[in-house]
Amino acid sequence: MNMTENLKELPTVRIQKVVLENFKSVEYGEMEMACGKKFVPYDTQSDILGIYGQNGSGKTSMIEALAILKYLVMGDTIPDDYADCIREGEESARLEYTFDFQYPDGDIRKVIYEATISFTEPDPSKNEFEENYSEDVARKRREPKYLVKVVKECVKVSGDFKGGKLKLQPIIDTSAGEPFGPVSKRKEFVEGTNDISKLSANKSVAWNLSKSFIFMDETTNIFEAKLEESEFANIILDLKLYASAYLYVVDTKSSGLIRLNVALPVIFRRIHGNQILTRSRIVLGIDAPNKLPQAVFDDITDVFNNINIVLKTLIPGLTIGLKDLGPVLTRTGKTYRYAEVIANRDGVVLPLRYESDGVKKIISTLQLFIEAYNDRSMTVAIDEFDAGVFEYLLGEMLTIFEEYGKGQFIFTSHNLRPLDIKNKNFICFTTTAADDRYARIDNIKPNNNLRNVYFKEIELGGEEVDLYASEKKYKIVQALRKAGKVVVKENEDEE
């Protein structure tokens, strides 16, 4: 698919709702986004959502569901790691994503994409998996224990189509015929029997490679021929463009590399004119110099220069950069550069590894935060956004984004500072109920402090479902004492 076409014509796209079923700790849960203070008209304001709750209650599940969405709609192979996301004892998980599309002419459309994923053991004789050359320096290539399989997919739409209002209906359903149904909608996507034959072959390939049949390149290349005459084909291609260039997800793997003090994941996108150049993630070593192709060296230098514009206002006196340690020429004639990631504090230059985890977390995600702030279709989701970040600075960044930003920002956090300052509609909580995993606190008066209300709900209850599975303090004390005695006994036995 040519991702550079119609860049400026992409509608404003927002994730409006996510539904998870049999996904990790979530038996069932749905989360609605605020979708902007004024999502109509077209030039929208920011949409921000913070997810709070106790450990293991479903915060990361939501971020991982968004990561899977990106893989699916980009048409990429879903990494085998996500096979573990299917709830224990279940054969499959269902993921449903609702989007709002707004166009400059005032048209508004709802798009729902639903995918059911399962898992299988790989068949060594069929080479059913593609090797993933991960850029994570802490991750080795391996043959997976299980493979993710996309069992079925469905895209539904409603809203302004062809000069009228269309009721919600499927336009592609992979379980409603071969290669897909409804039959009445096929003419919106294909030219004839030759295309049908190609799509049937694509369906088999998508299964083997753990990809979305609808959004894999081989399928969207066929749909492109109908762009001039089919609004439905445009929906599919717009979604793919959104996932490729406007949706970014930062999971806890990035935080892990930072805490180990071995690498700095830098996530960014580049746009030159109408051309989108995406490099979703580059992992820079911070425990040793990096050997970088000249083009990557130049990209990172530009990104760091852009980050520094904001970084020095967040942390006065601090900038970052690449210290060029010189070029190296390979036998094939390619030029690489050795470079070390450095921090400059008021003229004192040191390797970045000596900075705190919080500073490195801000640097790692700041470019995406900048782009979400400035682009109304940009969606950024970050797990543990608060990790190591000073709570007042965290509150300032979120407040500025809410008041002046344009895009969509989703984050999980343990730091409760945002509860003091954020609109209650922009905060969601996990619950103790596996079949009703996400909730908002109701009946909050304008003069109520959300943090205080949250603590009160934890201590006294009052919501339809509990927000926290608490344990009596004396039981924790007893458990600590009991565990201590066991350790002492083992030490005595060793002597």
XYZ file of N, CA and C in Angstrom, residues 9-10 28 33 40 52 75 81 83 105 121 169 174 177 212 236 262 271 277 290 330 335 362 417 441 465 474:
81
model
N -5.674 14.325 3.381
C -7.109 14.101 3.346
C -7.574 13.102 4.406
N -6.640 12.581 5.221
C -7.054 11.647 6.267
C -8.007 12.347 7.222
N -14.508 -9.812 30.763
C -15.196 -8.845 29.911
C -14.936 -7.449 30.462
N -13.715 6.145 25.605
C -12.869 7.324 25.670
C -13.754 8.563 25.721
N -16.760 17.698 17.809
C -17.355 18.347 16.652
C -17.198 19.845 16.894
N -6.336 3.849 35.934
C -5.800 3.628 37.274
C -6.362 2.347 37.872
N -1.387 -4.718 9.133
C -1.204 -5.904 8.307
C 0.071 -6.651 8.617
N 4.396 -13.474 21.402
C 4.243 -13.125 22.812
C 2.769 -12.966 23.191
N 0.203 -14.509 22.319
C -0.593 -15.727 22.525
C -0.912 -15.898 24.006
N -15.640 18.172 5.522
C -16.942 18.644 5.019
C -18.072 18.446 6.026
N -0.053 -24.389 18.418
C 1.361 -24.731 18.487
C 1.925 -24.718 17.064
N -23.916 -1.478 9.907
C -23.976 -2.731 9.154
C -22.571 -3.180 8.778
N -15.387 -11.855 7.662
C -14.672 -13.029 7.154
C -15.361 -14.342 7.513
N -18.870 -16.092 4.549
C -18.658 -16.531 3.170
C -17.195 -16.488 2.798
N -3.726 -10.091 9.883
C -5.096 -9.777 9.509
C -5.278 -9.996 8.018
N -11.250 1.272 4.829
C -10.215 0.282 5.134
C -8.831 0.885 4.965
N 20.510 -0.397 30.032
C 21.247 -0.920 28.887
C 20.826 -0.274 27.571
N 7.863 12.899 8.845
C 7.077 13.288 7.675
C 7.868 14.323 6.892
N 7.460 8.896 6.610
C 8.549 7.943 6.802
C 8.450 7.440 8.228
N 27.069 3.051 19.966
C 26.228 2.419 18.962
C 26.883 2.524 17.583
N 32.329 -0.038 5.850
C 32.252 -1.492 5.739
C 32.847 -1.956 4.419
N 28.665 3.466 4.927
C 29.237 4.251 6.024
C 28.374 4.124 7.276
N 11.128 10.025 30.117
C 10.612 11.222 29.449
C 11.229 11.360 28.067
N -1.377 11.948 41.316
C -1.411 13.393 41.120
C -2.453 13.817 40.080
N -16.034 6.512 38.263
C -16.722 6.833 39.520
C -17.818 7.851 39.224
N -19.302 -2.106 41.547
C -18.245 -3.118 41.652
C -17.097 -2.517 42.456
N -3.594 -6.520 59.647
C -3.013 -7.499 60.561
C -2.653 -8.790 59.826
